Tab-separated table of C-alpha atoms in Angstrom:
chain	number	residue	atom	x	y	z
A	198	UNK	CA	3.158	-1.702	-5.895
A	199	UNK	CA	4.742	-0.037	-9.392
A	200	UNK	CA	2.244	1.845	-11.163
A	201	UNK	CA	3.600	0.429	-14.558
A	202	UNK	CA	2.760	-3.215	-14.079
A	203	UNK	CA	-1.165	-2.132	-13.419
A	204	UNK	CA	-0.684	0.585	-16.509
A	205	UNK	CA	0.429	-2.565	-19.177
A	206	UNK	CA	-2.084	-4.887	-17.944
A	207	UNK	CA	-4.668	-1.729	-18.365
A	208	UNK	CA	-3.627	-1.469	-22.013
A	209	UNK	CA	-3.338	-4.852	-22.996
A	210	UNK	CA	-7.285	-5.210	-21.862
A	211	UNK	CA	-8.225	-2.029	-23.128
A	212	UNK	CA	-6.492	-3.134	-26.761
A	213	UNK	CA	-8.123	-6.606	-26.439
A	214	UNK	CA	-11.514	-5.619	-25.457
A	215	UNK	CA	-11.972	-2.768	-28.062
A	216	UNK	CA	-10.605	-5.256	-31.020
A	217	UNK	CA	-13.289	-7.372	-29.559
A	218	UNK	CA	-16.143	-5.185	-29.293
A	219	UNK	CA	-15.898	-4.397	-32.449
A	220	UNK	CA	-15.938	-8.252	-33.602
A	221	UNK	CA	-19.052	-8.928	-31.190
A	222	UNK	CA	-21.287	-6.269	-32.652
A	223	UNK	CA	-20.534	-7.335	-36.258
A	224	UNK	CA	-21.325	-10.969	-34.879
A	225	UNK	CA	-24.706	-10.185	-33.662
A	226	UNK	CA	-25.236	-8.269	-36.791
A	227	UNK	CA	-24.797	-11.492	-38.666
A	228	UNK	CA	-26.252	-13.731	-36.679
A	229	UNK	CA	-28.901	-11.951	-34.166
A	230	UNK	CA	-27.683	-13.581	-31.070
A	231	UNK	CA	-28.392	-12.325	-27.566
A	232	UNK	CA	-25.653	-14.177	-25.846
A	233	UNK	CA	-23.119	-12.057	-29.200
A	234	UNK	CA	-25.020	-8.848	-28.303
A	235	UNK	CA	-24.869	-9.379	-24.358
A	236	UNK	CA	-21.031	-10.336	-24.767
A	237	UNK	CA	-20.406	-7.290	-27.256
A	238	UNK	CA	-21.708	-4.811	-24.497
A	239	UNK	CA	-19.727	-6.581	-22.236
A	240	UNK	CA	-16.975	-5.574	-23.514
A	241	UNK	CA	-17.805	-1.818	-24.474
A	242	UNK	CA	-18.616	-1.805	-20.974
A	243	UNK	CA	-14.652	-3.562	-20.395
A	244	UNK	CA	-13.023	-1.332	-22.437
A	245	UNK	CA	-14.901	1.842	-20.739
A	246	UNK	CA	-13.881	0.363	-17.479
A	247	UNK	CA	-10.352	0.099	-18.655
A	248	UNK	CA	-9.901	3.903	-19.802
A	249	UNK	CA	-11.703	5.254	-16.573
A	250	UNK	CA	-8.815	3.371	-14.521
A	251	UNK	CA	-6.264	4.670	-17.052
A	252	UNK	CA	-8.020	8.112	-15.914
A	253	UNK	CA	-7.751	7.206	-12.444
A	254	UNK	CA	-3.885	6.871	-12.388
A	255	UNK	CA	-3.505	10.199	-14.106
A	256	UNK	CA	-5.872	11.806	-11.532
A	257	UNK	CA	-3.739	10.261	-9.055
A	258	UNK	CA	-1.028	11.240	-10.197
A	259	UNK	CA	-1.698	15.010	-9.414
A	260	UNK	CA	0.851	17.427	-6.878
A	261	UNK	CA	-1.123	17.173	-2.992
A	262	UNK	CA	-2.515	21.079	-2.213
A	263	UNK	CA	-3.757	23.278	0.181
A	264	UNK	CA	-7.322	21.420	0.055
A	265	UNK	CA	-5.768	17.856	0.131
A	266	UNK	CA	-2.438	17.674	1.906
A	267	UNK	CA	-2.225	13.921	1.481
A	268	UNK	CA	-2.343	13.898	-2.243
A	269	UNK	CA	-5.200	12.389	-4.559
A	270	UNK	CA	-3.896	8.815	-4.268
A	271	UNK	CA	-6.865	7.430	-3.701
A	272	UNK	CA	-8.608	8.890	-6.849
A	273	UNK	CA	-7.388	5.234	-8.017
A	274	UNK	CA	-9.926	3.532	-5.264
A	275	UNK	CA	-12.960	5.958	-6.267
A	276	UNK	CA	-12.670	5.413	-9.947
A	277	UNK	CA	-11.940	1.755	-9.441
A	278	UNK	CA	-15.413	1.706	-7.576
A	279	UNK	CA	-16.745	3.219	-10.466
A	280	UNK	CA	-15.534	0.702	-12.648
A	281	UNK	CA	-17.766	-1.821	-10.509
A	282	UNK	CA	-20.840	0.529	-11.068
A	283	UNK	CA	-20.478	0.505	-14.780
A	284	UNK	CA	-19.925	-3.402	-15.060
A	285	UNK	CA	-23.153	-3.628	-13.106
A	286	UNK	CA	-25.294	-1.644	-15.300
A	287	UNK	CA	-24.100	-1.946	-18.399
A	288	UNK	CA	-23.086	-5.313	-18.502
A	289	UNK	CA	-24.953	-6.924	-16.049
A	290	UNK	CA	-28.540	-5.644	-16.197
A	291	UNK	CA	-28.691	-5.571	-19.977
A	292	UNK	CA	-27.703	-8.774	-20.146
A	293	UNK	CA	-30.204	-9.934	-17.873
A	294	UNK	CA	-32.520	-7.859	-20.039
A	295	UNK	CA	-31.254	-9.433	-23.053
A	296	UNK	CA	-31.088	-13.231	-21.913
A	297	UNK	CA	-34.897	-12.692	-20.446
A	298	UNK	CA	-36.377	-11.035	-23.650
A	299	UNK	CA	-34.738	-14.125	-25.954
A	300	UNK	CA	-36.026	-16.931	-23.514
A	301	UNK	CA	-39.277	-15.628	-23.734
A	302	UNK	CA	-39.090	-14.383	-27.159
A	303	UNK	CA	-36.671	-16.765	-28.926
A	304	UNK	CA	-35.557	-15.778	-31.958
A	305	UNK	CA	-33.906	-18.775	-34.578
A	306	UNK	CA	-29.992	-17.683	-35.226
A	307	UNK	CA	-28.452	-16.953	-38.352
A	308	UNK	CA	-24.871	-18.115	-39.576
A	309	UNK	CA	-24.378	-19.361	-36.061
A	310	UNK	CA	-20.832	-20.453	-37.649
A	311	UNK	CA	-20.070	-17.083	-38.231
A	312	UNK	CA	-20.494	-16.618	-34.218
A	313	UNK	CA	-18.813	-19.389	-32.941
A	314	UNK	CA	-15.902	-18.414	-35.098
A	315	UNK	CA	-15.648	-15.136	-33.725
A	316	UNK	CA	-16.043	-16.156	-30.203
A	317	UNK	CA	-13.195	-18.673	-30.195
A	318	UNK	CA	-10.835	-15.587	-31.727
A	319	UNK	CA	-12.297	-13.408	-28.837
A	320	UNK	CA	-11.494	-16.462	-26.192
A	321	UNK	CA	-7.665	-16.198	-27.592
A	322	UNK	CA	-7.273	-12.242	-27.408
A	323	UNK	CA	-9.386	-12.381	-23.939
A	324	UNK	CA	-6.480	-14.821	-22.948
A	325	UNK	CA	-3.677	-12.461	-23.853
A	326	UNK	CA	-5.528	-9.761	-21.812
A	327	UNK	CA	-5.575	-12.360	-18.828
A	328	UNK	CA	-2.162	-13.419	-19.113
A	329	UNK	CA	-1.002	-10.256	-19.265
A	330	UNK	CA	-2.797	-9.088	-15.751
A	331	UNK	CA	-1.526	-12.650	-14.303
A	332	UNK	CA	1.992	-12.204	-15.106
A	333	UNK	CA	1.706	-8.359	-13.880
A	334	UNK	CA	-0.034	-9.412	-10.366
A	335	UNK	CA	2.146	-12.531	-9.724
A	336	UNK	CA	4.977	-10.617	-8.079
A	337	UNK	CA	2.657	-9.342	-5.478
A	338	UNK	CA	0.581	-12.175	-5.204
A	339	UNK	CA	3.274	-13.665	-3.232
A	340	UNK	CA	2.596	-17.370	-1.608
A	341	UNK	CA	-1.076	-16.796	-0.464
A	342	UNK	CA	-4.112	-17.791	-3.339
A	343	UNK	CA	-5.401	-15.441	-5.570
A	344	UNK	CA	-8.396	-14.909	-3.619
A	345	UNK	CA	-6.306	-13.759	-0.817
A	346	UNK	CA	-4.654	-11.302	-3.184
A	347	UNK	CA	-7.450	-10.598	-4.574
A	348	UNK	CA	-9.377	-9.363	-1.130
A	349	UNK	CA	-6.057	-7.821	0.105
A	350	UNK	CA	-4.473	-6.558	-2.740
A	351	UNK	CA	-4.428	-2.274	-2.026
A	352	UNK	CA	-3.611	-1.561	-5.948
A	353	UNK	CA	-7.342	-1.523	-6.815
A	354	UNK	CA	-6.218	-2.295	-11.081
A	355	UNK	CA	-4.832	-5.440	-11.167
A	356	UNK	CA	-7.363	-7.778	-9.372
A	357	UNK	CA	-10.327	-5.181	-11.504
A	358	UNK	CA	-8.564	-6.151	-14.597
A	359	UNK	CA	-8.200	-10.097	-13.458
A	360	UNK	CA	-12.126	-10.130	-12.725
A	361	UNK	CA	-12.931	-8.361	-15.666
A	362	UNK	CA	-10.858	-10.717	-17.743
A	363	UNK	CA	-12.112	-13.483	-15.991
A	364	UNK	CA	-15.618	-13.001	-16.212
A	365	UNK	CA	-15.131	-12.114	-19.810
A	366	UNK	CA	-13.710	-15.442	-20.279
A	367	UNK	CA	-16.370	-17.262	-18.432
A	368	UNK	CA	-18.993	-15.084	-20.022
A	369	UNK	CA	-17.400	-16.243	-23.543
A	370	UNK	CA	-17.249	-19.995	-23.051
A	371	UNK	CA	-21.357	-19.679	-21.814
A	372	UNK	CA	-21.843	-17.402	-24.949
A	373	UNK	CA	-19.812	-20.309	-26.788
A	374	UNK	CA	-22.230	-22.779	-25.034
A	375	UNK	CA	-25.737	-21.244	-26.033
A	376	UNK	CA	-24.872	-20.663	-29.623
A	377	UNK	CA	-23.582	-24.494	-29.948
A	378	UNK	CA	-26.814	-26.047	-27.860
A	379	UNK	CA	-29.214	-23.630	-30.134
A	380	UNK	CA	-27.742	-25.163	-33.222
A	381	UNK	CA	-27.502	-29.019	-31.794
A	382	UNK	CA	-30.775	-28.722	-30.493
A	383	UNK	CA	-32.581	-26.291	-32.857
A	384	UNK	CA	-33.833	-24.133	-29.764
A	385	UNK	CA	-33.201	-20.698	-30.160
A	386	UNK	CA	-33.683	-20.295	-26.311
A	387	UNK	CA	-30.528	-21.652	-25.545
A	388	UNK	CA	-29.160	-18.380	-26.316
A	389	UNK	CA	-30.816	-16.738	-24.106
A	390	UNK	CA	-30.224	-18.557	-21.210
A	391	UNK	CA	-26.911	-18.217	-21.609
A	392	UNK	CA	-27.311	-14.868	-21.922
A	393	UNK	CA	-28.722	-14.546	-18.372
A	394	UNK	CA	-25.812	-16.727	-17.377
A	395	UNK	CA	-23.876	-13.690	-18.475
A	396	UNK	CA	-25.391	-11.159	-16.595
A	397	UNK	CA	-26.052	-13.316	-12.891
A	398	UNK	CA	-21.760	-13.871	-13.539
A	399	UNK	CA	-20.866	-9.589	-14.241
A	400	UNK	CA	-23.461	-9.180	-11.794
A	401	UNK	CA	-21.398	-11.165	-9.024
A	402	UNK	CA	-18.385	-9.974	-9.962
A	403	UNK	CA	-19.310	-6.511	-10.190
A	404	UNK	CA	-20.489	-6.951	-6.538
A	405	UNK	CA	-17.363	-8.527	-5.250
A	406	UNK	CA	-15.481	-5.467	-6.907
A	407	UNK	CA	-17.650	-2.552	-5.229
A	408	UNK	CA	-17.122	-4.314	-1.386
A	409	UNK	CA	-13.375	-3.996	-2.015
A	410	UNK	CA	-13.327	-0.525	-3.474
A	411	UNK	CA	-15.778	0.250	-0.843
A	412	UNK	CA	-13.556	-0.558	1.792
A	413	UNK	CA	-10.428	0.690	0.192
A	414	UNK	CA	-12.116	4.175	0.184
A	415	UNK	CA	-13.182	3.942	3.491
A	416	UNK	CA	-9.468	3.917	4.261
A	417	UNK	CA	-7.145	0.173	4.990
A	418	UNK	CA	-4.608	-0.189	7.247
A	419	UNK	CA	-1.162	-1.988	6.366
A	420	UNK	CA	-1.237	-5.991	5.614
A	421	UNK	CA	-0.663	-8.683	8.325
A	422	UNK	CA	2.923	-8.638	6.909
A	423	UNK	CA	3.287	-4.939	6.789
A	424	UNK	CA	1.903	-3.985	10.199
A	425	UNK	CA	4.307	-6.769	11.718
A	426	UNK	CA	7.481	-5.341	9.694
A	427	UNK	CA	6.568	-1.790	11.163
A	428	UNK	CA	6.299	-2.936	14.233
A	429	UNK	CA	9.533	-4.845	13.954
A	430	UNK	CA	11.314	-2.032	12.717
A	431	UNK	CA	10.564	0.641	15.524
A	432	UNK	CA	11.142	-1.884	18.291
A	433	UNK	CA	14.628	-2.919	17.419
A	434	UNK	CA	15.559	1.092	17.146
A	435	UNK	CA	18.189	1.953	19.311
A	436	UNK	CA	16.812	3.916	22.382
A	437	UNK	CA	13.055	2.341	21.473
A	438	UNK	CA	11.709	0.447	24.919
A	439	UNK	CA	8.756	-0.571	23.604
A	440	UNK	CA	6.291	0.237	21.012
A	441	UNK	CA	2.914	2.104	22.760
A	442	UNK	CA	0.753	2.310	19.686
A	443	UNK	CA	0.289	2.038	16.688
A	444	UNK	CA	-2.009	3.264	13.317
A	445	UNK	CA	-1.586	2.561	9.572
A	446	UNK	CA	-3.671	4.320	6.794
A	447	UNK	CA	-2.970	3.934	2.915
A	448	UNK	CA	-3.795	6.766	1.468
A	449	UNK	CA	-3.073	5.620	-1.693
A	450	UNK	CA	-1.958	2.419	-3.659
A	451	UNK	CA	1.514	3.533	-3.019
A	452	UNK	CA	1.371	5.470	0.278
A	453	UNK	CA	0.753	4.824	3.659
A	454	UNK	CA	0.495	6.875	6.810
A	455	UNK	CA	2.131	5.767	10.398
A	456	UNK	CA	1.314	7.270	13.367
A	457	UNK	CA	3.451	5.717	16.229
A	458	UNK	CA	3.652	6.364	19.796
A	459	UNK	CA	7.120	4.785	20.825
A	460	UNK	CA	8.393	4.623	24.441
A	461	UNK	CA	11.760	5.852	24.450
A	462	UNK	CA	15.228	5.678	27.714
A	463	UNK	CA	14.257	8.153	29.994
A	464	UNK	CA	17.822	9.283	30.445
A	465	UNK	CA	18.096	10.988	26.298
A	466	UNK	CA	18.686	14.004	25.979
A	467	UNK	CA	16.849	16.447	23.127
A	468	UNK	CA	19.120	15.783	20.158
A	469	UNK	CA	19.153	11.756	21.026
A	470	UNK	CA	15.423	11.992	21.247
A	471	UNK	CA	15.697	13.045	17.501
A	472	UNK	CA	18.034	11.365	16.658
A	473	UNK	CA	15.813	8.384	17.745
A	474	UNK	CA	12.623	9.087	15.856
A	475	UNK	CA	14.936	9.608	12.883
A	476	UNK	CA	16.519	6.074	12.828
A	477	UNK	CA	13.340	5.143	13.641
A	478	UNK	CA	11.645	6.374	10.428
A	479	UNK	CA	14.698	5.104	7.792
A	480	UNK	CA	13.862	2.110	9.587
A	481	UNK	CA	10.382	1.916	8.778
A	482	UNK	CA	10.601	3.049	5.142
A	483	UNK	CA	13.415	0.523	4.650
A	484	UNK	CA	10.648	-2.310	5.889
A	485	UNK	CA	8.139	-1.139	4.249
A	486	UNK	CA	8.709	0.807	1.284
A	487	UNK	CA	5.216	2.181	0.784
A	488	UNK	CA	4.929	4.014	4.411
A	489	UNK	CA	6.054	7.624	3.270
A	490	UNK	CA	4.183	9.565	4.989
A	491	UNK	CA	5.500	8.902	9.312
A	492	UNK	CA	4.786	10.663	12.110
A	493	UNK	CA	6.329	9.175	15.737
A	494	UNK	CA	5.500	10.560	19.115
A	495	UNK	CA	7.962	10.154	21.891
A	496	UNK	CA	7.068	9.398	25.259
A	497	UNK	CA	8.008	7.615	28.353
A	498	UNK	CA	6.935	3.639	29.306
A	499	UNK	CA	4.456	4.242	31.647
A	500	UNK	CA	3.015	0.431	31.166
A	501	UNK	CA	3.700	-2.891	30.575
A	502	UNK	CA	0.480	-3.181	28.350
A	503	UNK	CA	1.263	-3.398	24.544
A	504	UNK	CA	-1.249	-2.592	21.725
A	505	UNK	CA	-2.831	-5.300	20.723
A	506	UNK	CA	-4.928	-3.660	18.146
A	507	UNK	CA	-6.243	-5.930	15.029
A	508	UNK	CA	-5.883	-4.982	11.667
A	509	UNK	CA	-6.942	-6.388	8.530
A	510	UNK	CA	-4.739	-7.870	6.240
């Protein structure tokens, strides 16, 4: 997946959740709301998020060296996961703080117009941020749900920024909620129990985020899709009996590592042989453009048994 498309949904949240920070805080100033405050942090804690992924790419981005031969792709999945840990504490747990001080402690709202107004301006910049990640994720979305791209998806940006602006969302309409029921009802505690709405939802999400990133450091093999193009593409190579084995290893958003064992005729010579494992590679990388980094063995078909190896997808 292009780095750009992640980069300018990055920036559109960043923009949107900084403009809107700054409108939350002056909110609760007004108006003394928990569910303002809880949202304002929210998205402090969002626009934090969004310039430690921007930091991410750039570390990323840096030449592979002696100490790490594979690059620093996967800087992306460690700050990503850090991303998670930040939503989780400083958006989650204060606002579970928050939303249990107010319901105990309620405090009657001022100019609760003054909030309401601001939160409906934060819903529309909060949906610019979300269309923006939605129309940068579609083209890799492909035909399976959102969830599926969601849990497969080895660009670790987009489905952060589609959670975070989703949860934002959600956490704006509740936000929206407990200031309207605290002024139709006259109870204050309204407020706060949408505040703890608030933080149970970043508290989920942020959860959901730091299983993926957890995995996605541990190291992910190629898709469904991708392991059967590889496979594909190294068994219809000229001089290729069969495929033997086969492992797959992203070792970043954009790169993945092959390791192949391929039974080749027993009748090539040395410069076929190469000339094999050659074809072989341009065939993989034409497949599947993110498997740079190939390494085939060569060997002899000494059994009838493929690989039947599982991989996630």
């Amino acid at each position: 997946m292009s780095t750009s498309g992640s980069t300018r949904a990055i920036l559109a949240a960043l923009l949107a959740n900084a403009g809107i920070a700054v409108a939350k805080f002056t909110g609760y100033v007004i108006t003394g709301s928990a569910a303002m405050l809880a949202e304002a942090v929210h998205s402090v804690a969002d626009t934090s998020n969004q310039a430690l992924l921007l930091f991410g790419q750039r570390a990323a981005a840096k030449a592979p060296d002696e100490l790490h031969p594979f690059g620093y792709g996967r800087s992306r999945y460690f700050w990503s996961f850090v991303v998670a840990l930040v939503l989780f504490s400083l958006g989650s747990m204060f606002a579970l703080y928050e939303g249990y001080k107010k319901v105990h402690h309620p405090v009657e709202l001022s100019s609760p117009v003054v909030a309401i107004v601001i939160l409906v301006v934060a819903i529309g910049m909060e949906t610019f941020s979300f269309r923006t990640a939605v129309v940068e994720s579609r083209p890799f979305k492909g035909e399976g749900s959102w969830l599926r791209f969601l849990h497969t998806s080895r660009t670790p940006e987009l489905p952060v920024v589609l959670l975070e602006d989703t949860a934002a969302l959600i956490g704006l309409v509740l936000a929206l909620m407990g200031v309207g029921l605290s002024v139709v009802t006259g109870n204050p505690v309204w407020d706060g129990v949408a505040t703890l709405g608030i933080g149970v939802l970043l508290g989920v999400v942020a959860v959901f985020l730091m299983v993926e990133m957890h995995s996605l450091l541990i190291g992910e093999g190629a898709t469904v899709a991708e392991d059967r193009a590889i496979r594909a593409a190294l068994e219809q190579t000229r001089n290729v009996t069969r495929l033997i084995h086969i492992r797959t290893l992203y070792l970043g958003p954009d790169e993945m590592l092959v390791g192949a064992k391929i039974a080749l005729r027993p009748q090539l010579d040395l410069p076929a042989v190469a000339a094999t494992i050659d074809d072989a590679e341009a065939n993989v990388r034409r497949a599947v453009p993110a498997a740079r980094v190939i390494y085939l063995e060569p060997d002899l078909d000494r059994t009838a048994v493929p690989d039947s190896r599982q991989q996630k997808g």
